Coordinates of C-alpha atoms and ligand atoms in Angstrom, one line a residue:
X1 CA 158.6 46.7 39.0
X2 CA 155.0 48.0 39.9
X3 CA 154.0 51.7 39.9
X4 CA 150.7 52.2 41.7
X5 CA 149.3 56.0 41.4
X6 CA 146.4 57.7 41.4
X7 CA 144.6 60.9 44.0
X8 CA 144.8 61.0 47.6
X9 CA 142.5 58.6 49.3
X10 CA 141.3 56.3 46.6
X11 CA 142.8 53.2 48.7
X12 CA 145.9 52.9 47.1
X13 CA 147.9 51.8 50.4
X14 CA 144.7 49.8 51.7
X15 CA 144.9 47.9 48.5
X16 CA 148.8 46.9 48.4
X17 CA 148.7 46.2 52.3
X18 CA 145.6 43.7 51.4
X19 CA 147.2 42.1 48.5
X20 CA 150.7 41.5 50.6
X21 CA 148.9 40.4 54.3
X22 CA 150.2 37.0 54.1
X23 CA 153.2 37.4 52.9
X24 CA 156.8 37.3 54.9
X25 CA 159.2 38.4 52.2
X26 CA 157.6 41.6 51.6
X27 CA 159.1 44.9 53.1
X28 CA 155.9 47.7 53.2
X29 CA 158.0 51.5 53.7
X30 CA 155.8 54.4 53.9
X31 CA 157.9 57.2 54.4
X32 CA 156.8 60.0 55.6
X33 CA 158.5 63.7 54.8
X34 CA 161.1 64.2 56.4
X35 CA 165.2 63.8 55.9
X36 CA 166.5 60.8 53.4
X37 CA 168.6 59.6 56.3
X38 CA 165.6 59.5 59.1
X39 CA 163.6 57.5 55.9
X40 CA 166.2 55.3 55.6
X41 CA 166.3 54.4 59.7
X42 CA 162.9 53.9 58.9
X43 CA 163.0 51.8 56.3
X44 CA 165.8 49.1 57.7
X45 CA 163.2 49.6 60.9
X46 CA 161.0 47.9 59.2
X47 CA 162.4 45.6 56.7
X48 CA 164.6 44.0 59.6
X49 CA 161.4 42.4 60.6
X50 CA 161.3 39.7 58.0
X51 CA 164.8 40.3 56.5
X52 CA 167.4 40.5 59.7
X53 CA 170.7 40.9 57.8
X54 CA 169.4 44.4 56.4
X55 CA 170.8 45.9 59.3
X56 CA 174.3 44.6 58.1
X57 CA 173.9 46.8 54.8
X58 CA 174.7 50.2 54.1
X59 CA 172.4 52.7 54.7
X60 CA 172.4 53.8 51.4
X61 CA 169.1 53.2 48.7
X62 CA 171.5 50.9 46.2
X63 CA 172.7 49.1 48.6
X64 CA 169.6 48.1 50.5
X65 CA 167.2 47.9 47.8
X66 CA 169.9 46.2 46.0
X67 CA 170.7 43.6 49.0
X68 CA 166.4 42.8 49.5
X69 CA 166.3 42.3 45.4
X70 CA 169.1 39.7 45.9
X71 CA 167.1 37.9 48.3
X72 CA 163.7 38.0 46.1
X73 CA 161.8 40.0 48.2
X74 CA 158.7 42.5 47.5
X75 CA 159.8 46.0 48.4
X76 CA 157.1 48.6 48.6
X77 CA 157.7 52.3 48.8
X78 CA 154.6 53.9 49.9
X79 CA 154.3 58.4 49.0
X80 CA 157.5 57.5 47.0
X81 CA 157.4 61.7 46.2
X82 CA 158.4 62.3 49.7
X83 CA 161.3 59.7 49.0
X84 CA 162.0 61.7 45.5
X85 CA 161.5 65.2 47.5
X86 CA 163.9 64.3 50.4
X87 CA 166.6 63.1 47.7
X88 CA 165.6 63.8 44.1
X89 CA 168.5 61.3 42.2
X90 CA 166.8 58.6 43.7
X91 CA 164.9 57.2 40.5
X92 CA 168.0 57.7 39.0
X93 CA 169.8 55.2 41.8
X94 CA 167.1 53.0 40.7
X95 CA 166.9 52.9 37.2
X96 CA 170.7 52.0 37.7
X97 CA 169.9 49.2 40.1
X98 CA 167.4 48.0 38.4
X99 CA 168.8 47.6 34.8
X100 CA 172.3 46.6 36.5
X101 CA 170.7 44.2 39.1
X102 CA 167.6 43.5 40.1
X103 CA 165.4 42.7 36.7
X104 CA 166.9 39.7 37.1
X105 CA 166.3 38.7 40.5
X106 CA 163.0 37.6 41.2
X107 CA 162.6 40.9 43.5
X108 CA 159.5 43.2 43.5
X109 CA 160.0 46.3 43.2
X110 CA 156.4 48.5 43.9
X111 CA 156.0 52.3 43.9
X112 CA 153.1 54.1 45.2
X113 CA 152.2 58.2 45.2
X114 CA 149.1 60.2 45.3
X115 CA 151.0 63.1 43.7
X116 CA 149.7 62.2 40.1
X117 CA 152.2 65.0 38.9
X118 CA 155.3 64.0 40.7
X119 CA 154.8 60.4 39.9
X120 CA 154.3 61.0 35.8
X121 CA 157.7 63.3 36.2
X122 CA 159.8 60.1 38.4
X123 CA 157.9 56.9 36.6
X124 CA 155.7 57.5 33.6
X125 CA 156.9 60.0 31.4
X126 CA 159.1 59.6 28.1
X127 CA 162.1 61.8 29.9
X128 CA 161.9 60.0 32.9
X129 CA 164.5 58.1 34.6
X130 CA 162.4 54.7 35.2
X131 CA 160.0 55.4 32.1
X132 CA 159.4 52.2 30.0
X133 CA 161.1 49.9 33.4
X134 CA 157.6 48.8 34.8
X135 CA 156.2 45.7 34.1
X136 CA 152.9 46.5 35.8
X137 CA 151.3 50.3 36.5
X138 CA 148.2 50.4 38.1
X139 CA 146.3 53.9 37.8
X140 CA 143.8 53.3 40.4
X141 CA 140.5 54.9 39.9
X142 CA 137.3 55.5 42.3
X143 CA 134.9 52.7 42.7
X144 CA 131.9 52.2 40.8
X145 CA 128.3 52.4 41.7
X146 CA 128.2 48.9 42.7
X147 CA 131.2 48.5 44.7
X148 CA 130.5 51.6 47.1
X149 CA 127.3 50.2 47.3
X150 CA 129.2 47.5 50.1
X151 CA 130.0 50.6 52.4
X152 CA 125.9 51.4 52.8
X153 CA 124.1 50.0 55.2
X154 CA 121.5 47.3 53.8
X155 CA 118.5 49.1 54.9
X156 CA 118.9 51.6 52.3
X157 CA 116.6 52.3 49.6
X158 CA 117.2 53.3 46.1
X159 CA 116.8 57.2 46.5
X160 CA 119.3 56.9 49.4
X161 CA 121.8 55.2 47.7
X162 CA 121.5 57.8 45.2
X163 CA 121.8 61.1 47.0
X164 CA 124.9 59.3 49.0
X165 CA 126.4 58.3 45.2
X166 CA 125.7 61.7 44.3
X167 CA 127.6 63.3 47.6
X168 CA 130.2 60.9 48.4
X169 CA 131.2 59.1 44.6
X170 CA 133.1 56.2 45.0
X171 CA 136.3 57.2 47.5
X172 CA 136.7 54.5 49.9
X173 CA 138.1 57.3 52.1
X174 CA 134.9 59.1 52.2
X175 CA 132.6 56.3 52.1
X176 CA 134.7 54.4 55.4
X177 CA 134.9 57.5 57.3
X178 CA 131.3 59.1 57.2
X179 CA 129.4 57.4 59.5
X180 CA 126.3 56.8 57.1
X181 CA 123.4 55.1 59.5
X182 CA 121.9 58.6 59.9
X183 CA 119.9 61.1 57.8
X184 CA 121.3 63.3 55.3
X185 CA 121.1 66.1 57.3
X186 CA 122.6 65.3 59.9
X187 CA 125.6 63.3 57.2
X188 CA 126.1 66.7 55.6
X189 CA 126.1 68.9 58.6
X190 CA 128.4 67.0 61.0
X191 CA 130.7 65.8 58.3
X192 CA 131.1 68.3 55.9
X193 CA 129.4 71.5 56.6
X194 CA 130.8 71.7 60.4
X195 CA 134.4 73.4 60.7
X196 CA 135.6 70.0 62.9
X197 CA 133.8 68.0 60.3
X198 CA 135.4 65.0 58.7
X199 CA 135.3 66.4 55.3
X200 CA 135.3 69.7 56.0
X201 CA 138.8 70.4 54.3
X202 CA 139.1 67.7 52.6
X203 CA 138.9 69.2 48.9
X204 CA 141.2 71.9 49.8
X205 CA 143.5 69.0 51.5
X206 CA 143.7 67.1 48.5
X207 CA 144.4 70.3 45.9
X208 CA 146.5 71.9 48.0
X209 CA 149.2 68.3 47.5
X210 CA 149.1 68.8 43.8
X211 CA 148.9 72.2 43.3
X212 CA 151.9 74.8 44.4
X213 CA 149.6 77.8 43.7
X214 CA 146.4 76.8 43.4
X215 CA 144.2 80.2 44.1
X216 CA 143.1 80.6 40.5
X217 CA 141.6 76.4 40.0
X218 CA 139.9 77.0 43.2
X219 CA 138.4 79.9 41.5
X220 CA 138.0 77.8 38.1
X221 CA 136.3 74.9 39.7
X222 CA 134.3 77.3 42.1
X223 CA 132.8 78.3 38.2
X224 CA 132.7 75.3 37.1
X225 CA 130.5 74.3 40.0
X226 CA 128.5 77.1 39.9
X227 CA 127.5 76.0 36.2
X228 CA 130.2 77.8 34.2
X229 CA 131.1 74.8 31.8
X230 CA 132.3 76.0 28.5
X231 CA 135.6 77.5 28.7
X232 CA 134.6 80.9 27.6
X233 CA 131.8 81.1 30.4
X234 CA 134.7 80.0 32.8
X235 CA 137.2 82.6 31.3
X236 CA 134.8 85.2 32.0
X237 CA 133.7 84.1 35.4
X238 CA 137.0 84.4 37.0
X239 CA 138.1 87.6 34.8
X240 CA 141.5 85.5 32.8
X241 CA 141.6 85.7 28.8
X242 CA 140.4 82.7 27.4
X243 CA 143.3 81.8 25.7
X244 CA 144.8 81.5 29.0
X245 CA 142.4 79.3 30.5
X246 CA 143.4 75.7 28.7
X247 CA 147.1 76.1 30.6
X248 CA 144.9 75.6 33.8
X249 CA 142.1 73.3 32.6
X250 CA 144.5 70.7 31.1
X251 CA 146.4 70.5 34.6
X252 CA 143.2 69.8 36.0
X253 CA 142.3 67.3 33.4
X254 CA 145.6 65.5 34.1
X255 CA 144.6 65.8 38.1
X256 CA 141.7 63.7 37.3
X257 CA 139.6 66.7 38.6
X258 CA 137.6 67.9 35.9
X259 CA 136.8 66.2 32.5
X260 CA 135.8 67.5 29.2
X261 CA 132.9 66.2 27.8
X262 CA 131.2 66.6 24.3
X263 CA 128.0 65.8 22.5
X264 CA 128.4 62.2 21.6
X265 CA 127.9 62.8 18.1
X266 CA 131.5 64.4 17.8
X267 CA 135.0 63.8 18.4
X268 CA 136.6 64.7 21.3
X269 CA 139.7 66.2 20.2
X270 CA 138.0 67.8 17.3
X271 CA 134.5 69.2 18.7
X272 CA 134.3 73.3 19.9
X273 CA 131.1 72.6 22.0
X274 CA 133.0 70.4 25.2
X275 CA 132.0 71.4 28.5
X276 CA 134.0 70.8 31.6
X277 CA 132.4 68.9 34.6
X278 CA 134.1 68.1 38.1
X279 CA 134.6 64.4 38.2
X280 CA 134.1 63.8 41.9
X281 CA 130.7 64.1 43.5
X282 CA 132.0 65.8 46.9
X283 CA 134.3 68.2 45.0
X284 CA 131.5 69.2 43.3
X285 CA 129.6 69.5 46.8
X286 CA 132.3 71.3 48.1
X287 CA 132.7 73.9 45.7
X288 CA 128.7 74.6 45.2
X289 CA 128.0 74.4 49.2
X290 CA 131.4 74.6 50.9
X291 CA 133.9 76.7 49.7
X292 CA 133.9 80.2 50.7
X293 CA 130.7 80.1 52.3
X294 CA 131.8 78.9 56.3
X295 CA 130.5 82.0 57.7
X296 CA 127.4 81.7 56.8
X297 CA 126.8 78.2 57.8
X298 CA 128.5 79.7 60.7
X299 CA 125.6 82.1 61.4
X300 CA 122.9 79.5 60.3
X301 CA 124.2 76.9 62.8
X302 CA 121.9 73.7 62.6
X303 CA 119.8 75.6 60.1
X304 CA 121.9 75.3 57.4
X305 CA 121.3 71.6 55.5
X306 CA 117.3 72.7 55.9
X307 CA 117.7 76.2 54.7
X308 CA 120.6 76.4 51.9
X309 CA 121.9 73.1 50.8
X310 CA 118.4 70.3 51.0
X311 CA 116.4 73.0 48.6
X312 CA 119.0 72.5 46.2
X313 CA 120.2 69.0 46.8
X314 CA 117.6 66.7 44.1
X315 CA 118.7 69.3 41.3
X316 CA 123.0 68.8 42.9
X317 CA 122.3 65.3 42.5
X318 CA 120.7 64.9 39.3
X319 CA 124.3 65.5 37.6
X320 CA 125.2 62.1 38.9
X321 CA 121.4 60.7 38.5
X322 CA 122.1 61.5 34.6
X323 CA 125.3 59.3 34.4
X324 CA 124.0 56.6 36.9
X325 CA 121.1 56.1 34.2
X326 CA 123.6 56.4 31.5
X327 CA 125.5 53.5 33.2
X328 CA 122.4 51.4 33.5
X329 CA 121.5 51.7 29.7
X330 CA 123.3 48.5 29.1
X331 CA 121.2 46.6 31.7
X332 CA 118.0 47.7 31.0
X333 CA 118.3 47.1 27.2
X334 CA 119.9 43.8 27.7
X335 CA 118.9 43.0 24.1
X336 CA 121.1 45.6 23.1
X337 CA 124.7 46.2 22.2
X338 CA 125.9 49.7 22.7
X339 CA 128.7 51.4 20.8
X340 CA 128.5 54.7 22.7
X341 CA 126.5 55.7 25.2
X342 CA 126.7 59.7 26.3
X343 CA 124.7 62.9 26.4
X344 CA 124.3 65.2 23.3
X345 CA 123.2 69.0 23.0
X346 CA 123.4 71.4 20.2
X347 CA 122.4 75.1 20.7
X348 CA 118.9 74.7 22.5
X349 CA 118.3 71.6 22.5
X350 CA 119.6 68.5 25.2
X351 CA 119.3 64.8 25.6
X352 CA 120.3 63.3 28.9
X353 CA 121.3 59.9 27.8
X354 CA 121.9 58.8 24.6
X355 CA 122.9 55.1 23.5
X356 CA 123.7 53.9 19.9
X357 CA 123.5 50.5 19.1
X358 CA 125.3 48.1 17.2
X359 CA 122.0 47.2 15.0
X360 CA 121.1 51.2 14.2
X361 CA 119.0 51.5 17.6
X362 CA 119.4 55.3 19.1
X363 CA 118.2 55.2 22.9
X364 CA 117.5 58.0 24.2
X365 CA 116.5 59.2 28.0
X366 CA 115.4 62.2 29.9
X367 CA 116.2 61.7 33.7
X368 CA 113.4 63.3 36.3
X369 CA 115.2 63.9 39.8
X370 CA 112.8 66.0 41.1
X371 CA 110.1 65.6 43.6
X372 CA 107.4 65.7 41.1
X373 CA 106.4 62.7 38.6
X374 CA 107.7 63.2 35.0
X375 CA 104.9 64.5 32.8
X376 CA 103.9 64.2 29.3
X377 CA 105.7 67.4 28.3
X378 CA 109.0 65.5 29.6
X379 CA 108.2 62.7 26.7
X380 CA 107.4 65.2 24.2
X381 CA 110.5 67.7 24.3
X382 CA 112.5 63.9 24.4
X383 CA 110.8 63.3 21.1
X384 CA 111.7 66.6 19.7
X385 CA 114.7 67.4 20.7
X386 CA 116.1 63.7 19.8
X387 CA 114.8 64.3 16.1
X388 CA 117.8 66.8 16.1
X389 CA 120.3 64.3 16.6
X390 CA 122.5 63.6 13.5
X391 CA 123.3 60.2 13.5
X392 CA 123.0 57.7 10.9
X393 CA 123.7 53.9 11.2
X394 CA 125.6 52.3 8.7
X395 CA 123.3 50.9 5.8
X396 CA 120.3 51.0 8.2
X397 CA 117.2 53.0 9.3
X398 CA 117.4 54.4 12.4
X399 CA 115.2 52.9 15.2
X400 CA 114.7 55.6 18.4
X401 CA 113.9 54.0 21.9
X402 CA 112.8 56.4 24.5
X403 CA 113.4 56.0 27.9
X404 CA 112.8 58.2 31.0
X405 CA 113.8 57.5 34.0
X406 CA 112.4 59.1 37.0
X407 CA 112.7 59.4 40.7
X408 CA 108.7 59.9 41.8
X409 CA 107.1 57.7 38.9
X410 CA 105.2 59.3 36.0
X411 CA 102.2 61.2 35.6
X412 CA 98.7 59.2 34.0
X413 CA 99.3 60.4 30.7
X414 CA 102.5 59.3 30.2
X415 CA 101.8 55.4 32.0
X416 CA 99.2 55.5 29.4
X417 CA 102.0 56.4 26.9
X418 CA 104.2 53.4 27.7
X419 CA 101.5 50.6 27.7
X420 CA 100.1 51.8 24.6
X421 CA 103.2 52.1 22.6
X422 CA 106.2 49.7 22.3
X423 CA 108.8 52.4 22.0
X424 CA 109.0 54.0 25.5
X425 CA 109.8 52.6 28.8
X426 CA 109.3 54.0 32.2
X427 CA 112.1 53.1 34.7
X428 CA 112.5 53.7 38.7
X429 CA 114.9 54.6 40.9
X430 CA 115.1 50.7 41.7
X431 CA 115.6 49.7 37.7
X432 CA 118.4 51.9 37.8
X433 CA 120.4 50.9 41.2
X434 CA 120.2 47.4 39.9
X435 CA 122.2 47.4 37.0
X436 CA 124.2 51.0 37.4
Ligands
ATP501 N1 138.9 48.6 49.7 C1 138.6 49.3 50.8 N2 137.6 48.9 51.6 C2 137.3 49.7 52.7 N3 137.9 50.8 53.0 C3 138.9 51.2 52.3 C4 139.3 50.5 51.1 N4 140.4 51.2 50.5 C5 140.6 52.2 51.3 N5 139.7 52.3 52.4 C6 139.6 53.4 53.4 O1 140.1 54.5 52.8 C7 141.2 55.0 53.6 C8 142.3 55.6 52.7 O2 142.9 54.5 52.0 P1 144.5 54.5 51.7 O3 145.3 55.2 52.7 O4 144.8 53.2 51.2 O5 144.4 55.5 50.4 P2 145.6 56.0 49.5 O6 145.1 56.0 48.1 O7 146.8 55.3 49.9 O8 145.6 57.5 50.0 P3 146.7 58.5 50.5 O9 147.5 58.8 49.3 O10 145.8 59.7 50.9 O11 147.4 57.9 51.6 C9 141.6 53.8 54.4 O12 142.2 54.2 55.7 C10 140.4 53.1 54.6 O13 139.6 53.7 55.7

């Protein structure tokens, strides 16, 4: 028994289908909402296509899962919530048939929902029916930097590659369905600023699944976008007491939608300084650019990518710049081994990328989106504000590294800076694309 899970669109269906394309003793369901018994016309539909005798069976769940189990086959229910929503004892039926019948037949059992909420309540949790059954539970996650690299086109240069990372993240969804052999304007305007636009909903789509109310996280990630992170900045944004605010933030957490990150000199669970950040680049898009702002791209027409969102679009996609170098530390310092790599900041002071090494080594980076080279004063507010950071290798002096990483290259000064000295390195967009 499999349980795959994990938000809308991240290819969880795709990558099932793929795995079972050769096979003839699988059954692939998914069932769509509507009655239990139209779902299960569907389902003998199409499980009589390899397995005949199904349509001998009773149409009930126990019997037919029961009846493919006995004859080893790979049953997968695709959207099992709308299964669970059209007849909610059914993980019940199949906790039954499973611990009366079917672990012992070489049958697969796999279970797939977007619904992260609905499948913890039916598969994962302690007080679930099926909790502690599966043998296998796949939480599937969005690709990495490298794999959604495949869905560019060749011709793509490293600042390309980054502004699409920093837009479109790593959702096969997005990233198959954008038709990406254009500029960014046009990208942006057609796909996601445009009412008929691919993406246009596609945030609101995707909440409004999970979420039965969900007017006040649309206003907490509308904050969060807008560059409300701690929770008393978000607390106050959308007018809630901030003791009420973790009910909502945690859900969110759980959704996979925001994450809470701390300086990486403290604990998570410990440290007051964490600051929330929306995990996926075109959710963050959407609530910066998108959401409650149609009318005026309305009114601006073509206008808009030029006039609101490609202004603010290096400093939008820095945020992901940041962790892409981050990501890349490992690469670049292949000499290295890295027990943490992460930001840090403490009251005025803020370090971009920070690695500690296994041999007292502390890299640390300041990451340059912008149009402009880095400058000297970049290198010199690295040095200082890293001399703030508290950490302490075991037994060892601490060694600093300093790294910058920059779009547009580097002013003289600071070329001068790393050939002259041994402790700072310069890296490009290219450096960074390569081993993110
Ligand atoms: N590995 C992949 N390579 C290329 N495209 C993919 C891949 N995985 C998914 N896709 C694209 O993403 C789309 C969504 O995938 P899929 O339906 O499998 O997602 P899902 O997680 O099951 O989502 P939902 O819960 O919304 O149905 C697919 O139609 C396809 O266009």
């Amino acid at each position: 028994m499999v349980v795959v899970f994990g938000r809308r669109r991240l290819g969880k269906t795709q990558l099932v289908q793929h795995s079972l394309s050769d096979r003839d003793d699988a059954v692939v369901y998914q069932a769509t909402e509507t009655t239990s018994q139209i779902q299960l016309d569907e389902f003998v539909d199409v499980a009589s296509e390899n397995f005949s005798g199904i349509t001998q069976i009773k149409q009930n769940w126990e019997a037919l899962l029961g009846y493919l189990g006995d004859q080893d086959g790979i049953v997968v229910l695709d959207e099992f919530p709308y299964l669970i929503d059209a007849d909610e004892s059914l993980p019940s039926v199949i906790q039954r048939l499973w611990d009366q019948r079917l672990q012992s037949t070489s049958g697969t059992l796999v279970l797939i929902g977007s619904s992260i909420s609905m499948m913890e309540e039916a598969t994962l949790l302690g007080n679930s029916p099926l909790y502690g059954r599966f043998t296998e539970r796949l939480d599937l996650r969005p690709l990495n930097f490298a794999a959604a690299q495949e869905f560019l086109p060749d011709e793509y240069v490293p600042e390309e590659r980054i502004f699409m990372w920093g837009i479109f993240g790593g959702v096969p969804y997005y990233l198959d369905g954008v038709d990406l052999g254009r500029d960014l304007g046009t990208v942006l305007t057609e796909e996601v600023l445009s009412q008929k636009g691919y993406l246009h909903n596609e945030p609101e789509y995707v909440l409004r699944t999970e979420l039965t109310d969900p007017n006040r996280y649309f206003a907490i990630l509308t904050a969060i976008a807008a560059g409300k992170t701690t929770s008393n900045e978000i607390a106050q944004a959308i007018g809630i007491d901030g003791k009420q605010i973790s009910t909502y933030t945690q859900k969110l957490e759980r959704l996979r939608l925001i994450e809470r990150e701390v300086p990486i000199t403290e604990e998570k669970a410990k440290s007051r300084r964490g600051r929330y950040r929306i995990l996926d680049p075109l959710f963050r898009f959407w609530f910066r650019f998108v959401y409650g702002r149609e009318d005026r791209y309305e009114r601006l027409g073509e206008n808009a990518y030029d006039a609101v969102i490609e202004p603010e679009l290096p400093d939008f996609v820095s945020h992901e710049f940041e962790r892409l170098c981050q990501d890349a530390l490992p690469g670049l310092y292949p000499a290295e081994t890295f027990l943490d790599i992460g930001r840090w900041w403490y009251k005025q002071h803020e370090v971009d990328v920070v690695g500690f090494t296994i041999d007292g080594t502390m890299v640390v980076g300041e990451c340059k989106f912008t149009n402009a080279p880095l400058d000297y004063g970049a290198l010199a507010s690295l040095e200082d504000h890293a001399a703030e950071i508290r950490w302490t290798p075991d037994g060892d002096e601490r060694n600093t590294e300093y790294a910058l990483f920059a779009r547009n290259g580097a002013t003289q000064s600071v070329q001068e800076a790393v050939s002259e000295r041994d402790d700072v390195q310069l890296f490009e967009l290219g450096d960074i694309t390569k081993h993110a």
